[in-house]
Amino acid sequence: MSQMASYASLKGKRVFVTGGGSGIGAALVREFAAQGALVAFVDIAVECSEALCAQVAAHGATAPLFRHCDITDIPALQAVMAELAGRIGDFDVLVNNAANDQRHQLENVTVEYWNERIAINQRPMFFTCQSVLEGMKRKGGGSIINVSSISWHVKGGGYPAYATSKAAVVGLTRGLARDLGAHGIRVNTVTPGWVMTERQIELWVDDAAEVEIKKNQCLPGKLMPAHIASMVMFLAADDSAMCTSQEFIVDAGWC
């Protein structure tokens, strides 16, 4: 059962999430479903995504629709989105969550690697927005939420292509907010701090990281996927009706 605020306006909304199978994305899928939304999502990880759908249904919510999709393949991504919209209706909410923060050093980056990182972390955001545009215009509005990262705000090193792509999220949000506002479509950025997902704990959160978190966060405790989901729910709901073109940072005060 959801422990978060209940948003009546989310009931029955059609929602599309990229990278919804684990981590922050899974928290988003679970919470949208708990709010009564009809959720569709894509991911490259099949096993955990299918397990998530079963878990949501077991808790009494409508099971999400999952499709395996490599988001670097834009025609495939747009085809999946069209198919899913045909199943459940035009999307009211789009959450561009999928990303990969693989570490890399400046001197080792090739053109091919750079293009691959952009193809994962930036390019799909534009084309998912393009895909939902006509449907949201038909519905008279919608909410697009693009997920960034504090990595570029705090001058994080060790992944310059990732930091660049996450900074670009804010530019995309602000530019689209101007273009889409006339159609009642709101576009905002949610920028997480260091969120304790399974991936982060497994790969990066060692004793030194624990010290860094305690030093840099104003608030004690761990930033969890549910904290990001709380902000996303607000921005997806009608309660944020006049919020657009903004960056909402959820980082326990790190920035």
PDB file of C-alpha atoms in Angstrom:
ATOM      1  CA  MET A   1       0.000   0.000   0.000  1.00  0.00           C
ATOM      2  CA  SER A   2       1.158   3.509  -0.738  1.00  0.00           C
ATOM      3  CA  GLN A   3       2.496   5.610   2.136  1.00  0.00           C
ATOM      4  CA  MET A   4       2.522   8.774   0.037  1.00  0.00           C
ATOM      5  CA  ALA A   5      -0.024  11.504  -0.562  1.00  0.00           C
ATOM      6  CA  SER A   6      -3.017  10.401  -2.587  1.00  0.00           C
ATOM      7  CA  TYR A   7      -3.685  12.420  -5.751  1.00  0.00           C
ATOM      8  CA  ALA A   8      -7.234  11.983  -7.003  1.00  0.00           C
ATOM      9  CA  SER A   9      -6.293  13.443 -10.377  1.00  0.00           C
ATOM     10  CA  LEU A  10      -3.873  10.579 -11.084  1.00  0.00           C
ATOM     11  CA  LYS A  11      -6.599   7.937 -10.993  1.00  0.00           C
ATOM     12  CA  GLY A  12      -7.115   6.626 -14.510  1.00  0.00           C
ATOM     13  CA  LYS A  13      -4.269   8.678 -15.971  1.00  0.00           C
ATOM     14  CA  ARG A  14      -2.223   6.998 -18.678  1.00  0.00           C
ATOM     15  CA  VAL A  15       1.471   7.032 -17.782  1.00  0.00           C
ATOM     16  CA  PHE A  16       4.599   6.048 -19.698  1.00  0.00           C
ATOM     17  CA  VAL A  17       7.939   5.525 -17.926  1.00  0.00           C
ATOM     18  CA  THR A  18      11.333   4.730 -19.440  1.00  0.00           C
ATOM     19  CA  GLY A  19      13.624   2.466 -17.436  1.00  0.00           C
ATOM     20  CA  GLY A  20      10.789   1.361 -15.176  1.00  0.00           C
ATOM     21  CA  GLY A  21      12.070  -2.079 -14.234  1.00  0.00           C
ATOM     22  CA  SER A  22      14.328  -1.271 -11.288  1.00  0.00           C
ATOM     23  CA  GLY A  23      15.654   1.484  -9.060  1.00  0.00           C
ATOM     24  CA  ILE A  24      13.915   4.851  -9.273  1.00  0.00           C
ATOM     25  CA  GLY A  25      11.902   3.662 -12.265  1.00  0.00           C
ATOM     26  CA  ALA A  26      10.403   0.747 -10.356  1.00  0.00           C
ATOM     27  CA  ALA A  27       9.421   3.076  -7.511  1.00  0.00           C
ATOM     28  CA  LEU A  28       7.669   5.293 -10.049  1.00  0.00           C
ATOM     29  CA  VAL A  29       5.807   2.383 -11.620  1.00  0.00           C
ATOM     30  CA  ARG A  30       4.683   1.067  -8.231  1.00  0.00           C
ATOM     31  CA  GLU A  31       3.521   4.448  -6.991  1.00  0.00           C
ATOM     32  CA  PHE A  32       1.683   5.456 -10.166  1.00  0.00           C
ATOM     33  CA  ALA A  33      -0.127   2.117 -10.070  1.00  0.00           C
ATOM     34  CA  ALA A  34      -0.963   2.615  -6.387  1.00  0.00           C
ATOM     35  CA  GLN A  35      -2.438   6.002  -7.297  1.00  0.00           C
ATOM     36  CA  GLY A  36      -4.797   4.264  -9.713  1.00  0.00           C
ATOM     37  CA  ALA A  37      -3.001   5.214 -12.920  1.00  0.00           C
ATOM     38  CA  LEU A  38      -2.649   2.916 -15.918  1.00  0.00           C
ATOM     39  CA  VAL A  39       1.095   2.473 -16.316  1.00  0.00           C
ATOM     40  CA  ALA A  40       3.189   1.335 -19.256  1.00  0.00           C
ATOM     41  CA  PHE A  41       6.960   1.132 -19.178  1.00  0.00           C
ATOM     42  CA  VAL A  42       9.992  -0.038 -21.092  1.00  0.00           C
ATOM     43  CA  ASP A  43      13.277  -1.504 -19.888  1.00  0.00           C
ATOM     44  CA  ILE A  44      16.035  -3.762 -21.168  1.00  0.00           C
ATOM     45  CA  ALA A  45      15.906  -5.942 -18.043  1.00  0.00           C
ATOM     46  CA  VAL A  46      13.144  -8.482 -18.607  1.00  0.00           C
ATOM     47  CA  GLU A  47      13.212 -10.589 -15.453  1.00  0.00           C
ATOM     48  CA  CYS A  48      12.963  -7.777 -12.899  1.00  0.00           C
ATOM     49  CA  SER A  49      10.412  -5.934 -15.033  1.00  0.00           C
ATOM     50  CA  GLU A  50       8.108  -8.927 -15.255  1.00  0.00           C
ATOM     51  CA  ALA A  51       8.517  -9.527 -11.519  1.00  0.00           C
ATOM     52  CA  LEU A  52       7.571  -5.902 -10.861  1.00  0.00           C
ATOM     53  CA  CYS A  53       4.364  -6.254 -12.872  1.00  0.00           C
ATOM     54  CA  ALA A  54       3.425  -9.333 -10.854  1.00  0.00           C
ATOM     55  CA  GLN A  55       4.199  -7.564  -7.564  1.00  0.00           C
ATOM     56  CA  VAL A  56       2.022  -4.578  -8.457  1.00  0.00           C
ATOM     57  CA  ALA A  57      -0.886  -6.842  -9.387  1.00  0.00           C
ATOM     58  CA  ALA A  58      -0.422  -8.858  -6.188  1.00  0.00           C
ATOM     59  CA  HIS A  59      -0.892  -5.647  -4.187  1.00  0.00           C
ATOM     60  CA  GLY A  60      -4.265  -5.070  -5.808  1.00  0.00           C
ATOM     61  CA  ALA A  61      -3.389  -2.432  -8.394  1.00  0.00           C
ATOM     62  CA  THR A  62      -3.782  -2.740 -12.145  1.00  0.00           C
ATOM     63  CA  ALA A  63      -0.739  -4.568 -13.520  1.00  0.00           C
ATOM     64  CA  PRO A  64       1.545  -2.315 -15.555  1.00  0.00           C
ATOM     65  CA  LEU A  65       2.203  -3.054 -19.213  1.00  0.00           C
ATOM     66  CA  PHE A  66       5.875  -3.865 -19.802  1.00  0.00           C
ATOM     67  CA  ARG A  67       7.708  -4.020 -23.106  1.00  0.00           C
ATOM     68  CA  HIS A  68      11.341  -4.910 -23.582  1.00  0.00           C
ATOM     69  CA  CYS A  69      12.974  -2.087 -25.521  1.00  0.00           C
ATOM     70  CA  ASP A  70      16.460  -0.753 -26.129  1.00  0.00           C
ATOM     71  CA  ILE A  71      15.842   2.993 -25.947  1.00  0.00           C
ATOM     72  CA  THR A  72      18.874   3.728 -28.119  1.00  0.00           C
ATOM     73  CA  ASP A  73      16.800   2.348 -31.021  1.00  0.00           C
ATOM     74  CA  ILE A  74      14.533   5.343 -31.528  1.00  0.00           C
ATOM     75  CA  PRO A  75      12.244   3.813 -34.197  1.00  0.00           C
ATOM     76  CA  ALA A  76      11.692   0.779 -31.941  1.00  0.00           C
ATOM     77  CA  LEU A  77      11.046   3.016 -28.940  1.00  0.00           C
ATOM     78  CA  GLN A  78       8.512   5.123 -30.784  1.00  0.00           C
ATOM     79  CA  ALA A  79       6.828   2.022 -32.198  1.00  0.00           C
ATOM     80  CA  VAL A  80       6.467   0.544 -28.700  1.00  0.00           C
ATOM     81  CA  MET A  81       5.044   3.812 -27.394  1.00  0.00           C
ATOM     82  CA  ALA A  82       2.510   3.912 -30.209  1.00  0.00           C
ATOM     83  CA  GLU A  83       1.505   0.304 -29.553  1.00  0.00           C
ATOM     84  CA  LEU A  84       1.080   0.912 -25.826  1.00  0.00           C
ATOM     85  CA  ALA A  85      -0.899   4.112 -26.370  1.00  0.00           C
ATOM     86  CA  GLY A  86      -3.119   2.098 -28.685  1.00  0.00           C
ATOM     87  CA  ARG A  87      -3.695  -0.374 -25.859  1.00  0.00           C
ATOM     88  CA  ILE A  88      -4.459   2.005 -22.982  1.00  0.00           C
ATOM     89  CA  GLY A  89      -5.070   5.375 -24.640  1.00  0.00           C
ATOM     90  CA  ASP A  90      -3.047   8.527 -25.245  1.00  0.00           C
ATOM     91  CA  PHE A  91      -0.578   9.243 -22.469  1.00  0.00           C
ATOM     92  CA  ASP A  92      -1.305  11.946 -19.897  1.00  0.00           C
ATOM     93  CA  VAL A  93       2.104  11.641 -18.243  1.00  0.00           C
ATOM     94  CA  LEU A  94       5.577  10.884 -19.580  1.00  0.00           C
ATOM     95  CA  VAL A  95       8.513  10.252 -17.242  1.00  0.00           C
ATOM     96  CA  ASN A  96      11.921  10.115 -18.904  1.00  0.00           C
ATOM     97  CA  ASN A  97      13.783   8.175 -16.226  1.00  0.00           C
ATOM     98  CA  ALA A  98      16.116   5.750 -18.023  1.00  0.00           C
ATOM     99  CA  ALA A  99      19.839   6.485 -17.795  1.00  0.00           C
ATOM    100  CA  ASN A 100      23.222   4.870 -17.213  1.00  0.00           C
ATOM    101  CA  ASP A 101      25.951   6.490 -15.117  1.00  0.00           C
ATOM    102  CA  GLN A 102      28.820   4.279 -16.240  1.00  0.00           C
ATOM    103  CA  ARG A 103      32.131   5.760 -15.129  1.00  0.00           C
ATOM    104  CA  HIS A 104      34.714   6.902 -17.690  1.00  0.00           C
ATOM    105  CA  GLN A 105      37.731   9.169 -17.972  1.00  0.00           C
ATOM    106  CA  LEU A 106      38.089  12.078 -20.380  1.00  0.00           C
ATOM    107  CA  GLU A 107      41.234  10.735 -22.044  1.00  0.00           C
ATOM    108  CA  ASN A 108      39.605   7.370 -22.801  1.00  0.00           C
ATOM    109  CA  VAL A 109      36.441   8.653 -24.474  1.00  0.00           C
ATOM    110  CA  THR A 110      36.152   7.900 -28.178  1.00  0.00           C
ATOM    111  CA  VAL A 111      33.623   9.360 -30.577  1.00  0.00           C
ATOM    112  CA  GLU A 112      31.841   6.016 -30.573  1.00  0.00           C
ATOM    113  CA  TYR A 113      31.664   5.893 -26.768  1.00  0.00           C
ATOM    114  CA  TRP A 114      30.462   9.491 -26.569  1.00  0.00           C
ATOM    115  CA  ASN A 115      27.706   8.813 -29.083  1.00  0.00           C
ATOM    116  CA  GLU A 116      26.684   5.678 -27.185  1.00  0.00           C
ATOM    117  CA  ARG A 117      26.370   7.594 -23.909  1.00  0.00           C
ATOM    118  CA  ILE A 118      24.290  10.338 -25.536  1.00  0.00           C
ATOM    119  CA  ALA A 119      22.157   7.669 -27.223  1.00  0.00           C
ATOM    120  CA  ILE A 120      21.296   6.259 -23.797  1.00  0.00           C
ATOM    121  CA  ASN A 121      21.136   9.331 -21.596  1.00  0.00           C
ATOM    122  CA  GLN A 122      19.919  12.183 -23.767  1.00  0.00           C
ATOM    123  CA  ARG A 123      18.574  11.371 -27.223  1.00  0.00           C
ATOM    124  CA  PRO A 124      15.594   9.226 -26.142  1.00  0.00           C
ATOM    125  CA  MET A 125      14.219  12.065 -24.009  1.00  0.00           C
ATOM    126  CA  PHE A 126      13.613  14.233 -27.032  1.00  0.00           C
ATOM    127  CA  PHE A 127      11.978  11.512 -29.079  1.00  0.00           C
ATOM    128  CA  THR A 128       9.681  10.270 -26.312  1.00  0.00           C
ATOM    129  CA  CYS A 129       8.465  13.866 -25.950  1.00  0.00           C
ATOM    130  CA  GLN A 130       7.903  13.964 -29.699  1.00  0.00           C
ATOM    131  CA  SER A 131       5.964  10.701 -29.471  1.00  0.00           C
ATOM    132  CA  VAL A 132       3.502  11.842 -26.804  1.00  0.00           C
ATOM    133  CA  LEU A 133       2.927  15.305 -28.264  1.00  0.00           C
ATOM    134  CA  GLU A 134      -0.033  14.636 -30.553  1.00  0.00           C
ATOM    135  CA  GLY A 135      -1.817  12.518 -27.950  1.00  0.00           C
ATOM    136  CA  MET A 136      -1.383  15.150 -25.256  1.00  0.00           C
ATOM    137  CA  LYS A 137      -2.607  17.837 -27.641  1.00  0.00           C
ATOM    138  CA  ARG A 138      -5.729  15.740 -28.305  1.00  0.00           C
ATOM    139  CA  LYS A 139      -6.300  15.495 -24.551  1.00  0.00           C
ATOM    140  CA  GLY A 140      -5.766  19.194 -24.037  1.00  0.00           C
ATOM    141  CA  GLY A 141      -2.702  18.854 -21.826  1.00  0.00           C
ATOM    142  CA  GLY A 142      -0.262  16.597 -20.068  1.00  0.00           C
ATOM    143  CA  SER A 143       2.787  16.432 -17.850  1.00  0.00           C
ATOM    144  CA  ILE A 144       6.305  15.555 -19.005  1.00  0.00           C
ATOM    145  CA  ILE A 145       8.886  14.908 -16.299  1.00  0.00           C
ATOM    146  CA  ASN A 146      12.554  14.579 -17.267  1.00  0.00           C
ATOM    147  CA  VAL A 147      14.949  13.078 -14.725  1.00  0.00           C
ATOM    148  CA  SER A 148      18.358  14.739 -14.403  1.00  0.00           C
ATOM    149  CA  SER A 149      21.075  14.321 -11.733  1.00  0.00           C
ATOM    150  CA  ILE A 150      22.956  16.544  -9.307  1.00  0.00           C
ATOM    151  CA  SER A 151      26.186  15.204 -10.841  1.00  0.00           C
ATOM    152  CA  TRP A 152      26.697  18.288 -12.986  1.00  0.00           C
ATOM    153  CA  HIS A 153      25.510  20.704 -10.284  1.00  0.00           C
ATOM    154  CA  VAL A 154      28.121  19.441  -7.813  1.00  0.00           C
ATOM    155  CA  LYS A 155      30.913  19.173 -10.377  1.00  0.00           C
ATOM    156  CA  GLY A 156      31.035  15.400 -10.095  1.00  0.00           C
ATOM    157  CA  GLY A 157      34.042  13.851 -11.839  1.00  0.00           C
ATOM    158  CA  GLY A 158      34.600  10.517 -13.489  1.00  0.00           C
ATOM    159  CA  TYR A 159      31.752  10.589 -16.019  1.00  0.00           C
ATOM    160  CA  PRO A 160      31.907  13.723 -18.213  1.00  0.00           C
ATOM    161  CA  ALA A 161      29.607  12.372 -20.923  1.00  0.00           C
ATOM    162  CA  TYR A 162      26.996  11.477 -18.297  1.00  0.00           C
ATOM    163  CA  ALA A 163      27.283  14.862 -16.575  1.00  0.00           C
ATOM    164  CA  THR A 164      26.924  16.620 -19.922  1.00  0.00           C
ATOM    165  CA  SER A 165      23.824  14.664 -20.847  1.00  0.00           C
ATOM    166  CA  LYS A 166      22.226  15.317 -17.460  1.00  0.00           C
ATOM    167  CA  ALA A 167      22.901  19.052 -17.708  1.00  0.00           C
ATOM    168  CA  ALA A 168      21.255  18.981 -21.136  1.00  0.00           C
ATOM    169  CA  VAL A 169      18.049  17.681 -19.537  1.00  0.00           C
ATOM    170  CA  VAL A 170      17.386  21.114 -18.054  1.00  0.00           C
ATOM    171  CA  GLY A 171      17.842  22.805 -21.429  1.00  0.00           C
ATOM    172  CA  LEU A 172      15.463  20.365 -23.082  1.00  0.00           C
ATOM    173  CA  THR A 173      12.879  20.893 -20.351  1.00  0.00           C
ATOM    174  CA  ARG A 174      12.985  24.671 -20.568  1.00  0.00           C
ATOM    175  CA  GLY A 175      12.874  24.790 -24.357  1.00  0.00           C
ATOM    176  CA  LEU A 176       9.978  22.349 -24.615  1.00  0.00           C
ATOM    177  CA  ALA A 177       8.074  24.055 -21.818  1.00  0.00           C
ATOM    178  CA  ARG A 178       7.936  27.200 -23.953  1.00  0.00           C
ATOM    179  CA  ASP A 179       6.841  25.347 -27.084  1.00  0.00           C
ATOM    180  CA  LEU A 180       4.316  23.032 -25.439  1.00  0.00           C
ATOM    181  CA  GLY A 181       2.785  25.338 -22.866  1.00  0.00           C
ATOM    182  CA  ALA A 182       0.248  26.700 -25.338  1.00  0.00           C
ATOM    183  CA  HIS A 183      -1.194  23.171 -25.528  1.00  0.00           C
ATOM    184  CA  GLY A 184      -1.524  22.826 -21.749  1.00  0.00           C
ATOM    185  CA  ILE A 185       1.492  20.523 -21.589  1.00  0.00           C
ATOM    186  CA  ARG A 186       3.767  21.065 -18.617  1.00  0.00           C
ATOM    187  CA  VAL A 187       7.450  20.078 -18.756  1.00  0.00           C
ATOM    188  CA  ASN A 188       9.611  19.868 -15.638  1.00  0.00           C
ATOM    189  CA  THR A 189      12.884  18.366 -14.457  1.00  0.00           C
ATOM    190  CA  VAL A 190      13.328  16.278 -11.336  1.00  0.00           C
ATOM    191  CA  THR A 191      16.963  16.152 -10.239  1.00  0.00           C
ATOM    192  CA  PRO A 192      17.827  13.418  -7.732  1.00  0.00           C
ATOM    193  CA  GLY A 193      20.808  13.377  -5.429  1.00  0.00           C
ATOM    194  CA  TRP A 194      22.623  10.155  -4.608  1.00  0.00           C
ATOM    195  CA  VAL A 195      19.729   7.706  -4.464  1.00  0.00           C
ATOM    196  CA  MET A 196      20.246   4.324  -2.815  1.00  0.00           C
ATOM    197  CA  THR A 197      19.149   2.072  -5.659  1.00  0.00           C
ATOM    198  CA  GLU A 198      20.276  -1.535  -5.949  1.00  0.00           C
ATOM    199  CA  ARG A 199      22.779  -0.527  -8.645  1.00  0.00           C
ATOM    200  CA  GLN A 200      24.311   2.279  -6.607  1.00  0.00           C
ATOM    201  CA  ILE A 201      24.662   0.133  -3.497  1.00  0.00           C
ATOM    202  CA  GLU A 202      26.218  -2.717  -5.455  1.00  0.00           C
ATOM    203  CA  LEU A 203      28.688  -0.651  -7.488  1.00  0.00           C
ATOM    204  CA  TRP A 204      29.527   2.575  -5.702  1.00  0.00           C
ATOM    205  CA  VAL A 205      28.357   2.892  -2.090  1.00  0.00           C
ATOM    206  CA  ASP A 206      31.409   1.853  -0.068  1.00  0.00           C
ATOM    207  CA  ASP A 207      32.661   3.218   3.261  1.00  0.00           C
ATOM    208  CA  ALA A 208      34.185   6.283   1.587  1.00  0.00           C
ATOM    209  CA  ALA A 209      30.882   7.003  -0.136  1.00  0.00           C
ATOM    210  CA  GLU A 210      29.037   6.786   3.178  1.00  0.00           C
ATOM    211  CA  VAL A 211      31.356   9.459   4.573  1.00  0.00           C
ATOM    212  CA  GLU A 212      30.791  11.647   1.520  1.00  0.00           C
ATOM    213  CA  ILE A 213      27.017  11.342   1.808  1.00  0.00           C
ATOM    214  CA  LYS A 214      27.033  12.316   5.483  1.00  0.00           C
ATOM    215  CA  LYS A 215      29.348  15.246   4.763  1.00  0.00           C
ATOM    216  CA  ASN A 216      27.413  16.695   1.835  1.00  0.00           C
ATOM    217  CA  GLN A 217      23.744  16.107   2.652  1.00  0.00           C
ATOM    218  CA  CYS A 218      22.105  18.651   4.939  1.00  0.00           C
ATOM    219  CA  LEU A 219      19.602  16.038   6.059  1.00  0.00           C
ATOM    220  CA  PRO A 220      20.659  12.803   7.728  1.00  0.00           C
ATOM    221  CA  GLY A 221      19.623   9.447   6.380  1.00  0.00           C
ATOM    222  CA  LYS A 222      19.584   7.893   2.952  1.00  0.00           C
ATOM    223  CA  LEU A 223      17.904   9.257  -0.149  1.00  0.00           C
ATOM    224  CA  MET A 224      15.628   6.494  -1.432  1.00  0.00           C
ATOM    225  CA  PRO A 225      13.746   5.923  -4.721  1.00  0.00           C
ATOM    226  CA  ALA A 226      10.471   6.660  -2.937  1.00  0.00           C
ATOM    227  CA  HIS A 227      11.653  10.203  -2.201  1.00  0.00           C
ATOM    228  CA  ILE A 228      12.035  10.844  -5.928  1.00  0.00           C
ATOM    229  CA  ALA A 229       8.681   9.224  -6.630  1.00  0.00           C
ATOM    230  CA  SER A 230       7.028  11.667  -4.204  1.00  0.00           C
ATOM    231  CA  MET A 231       8.142  14.642  -6.272  1.00  0.00           C
ATOM    232  CA  VAL A 232       7.233  12.970  -9.561  1.00  0.00           C
ATOM    233  CA  MET A 233       3.707  12.202  -8.327  1.00  0.00           C
ATOM    234  CA  PHE A 234       3.188  15.856  -7.426  1.00  0.00           C
ATOM    235  CA  LEU A 235       4.384  17.035 -10.836  1.00  0.00           C
ATOM    236  CA  ALA A 236       2.243  14.458 -12.629  1.00  0.00           C
ATOM    237  CA  ALA A 237      -0.882  15.418 -10.672  1.00  0.00           C
ATOM    238  CA  ASP A 238      -3.152  18.389 -11.243  1.00  0.00           C
ATOM    239  CA  ASP A 239      -1.911  19.821  -7.915  1.00  0.00           C
ATOM    240  CA  SER A 240       1.107  21.176  -9.847  1.00  0.00           C
ATOM    241  CA  ALA A 241      -1.082  22.679 -12.573  1.00  0.00           C
ATOM    242  CA  MET A 242       0.929  25.911 -12.888  1.00  0.00           C
ATOM    243  CA  CYS A 243       4.394  24.396 -12.512  1.00  0.00           C
ATOM    244  CA  THR A 244       6.392  24.193 -15.719  1.00  0.00           C
ATOM    245  CA  SER A 245       9.917  24.835 -17.028  1.00  0.00           C
ATOM    246  CA  GLN A 246      11.314  24.225 -13.532  1.00  0.00           C
ATOM    247  CA  GLU A 247      13.984  22.021 -11.985  1.00  0.00           C
ATOM    248  CA  PHE A 248      12.966  20.352  -8.722  1.00  0.00           C
ATOM    249  CA  ILE A 249      16.021  19.087  -6.850  1.00  0.00           C
ATOM    250  CA  VAL A 250      15.537  16.203  -4.408  1.00  0.00           C
ATOM    251  CA  ASP A 251      18.943  15.628  -2.852  1.00  0.00           C
ATOM    252  CA  ALA A 252      18.657  16.120   0.936  1.00  0.00           C
ATOM    253  CA  GLY A 253      20.388  19.455   0.502  1.00  0.00           C
ATOM    254  CA  TRP A 254      23.567  18.321  -1.278  1.00  0.00           C
ATOM    255  CA  CYS A 255      23.505  21.081  -3.928  1.00  0.00           C
TER     256      CYS A 255
END
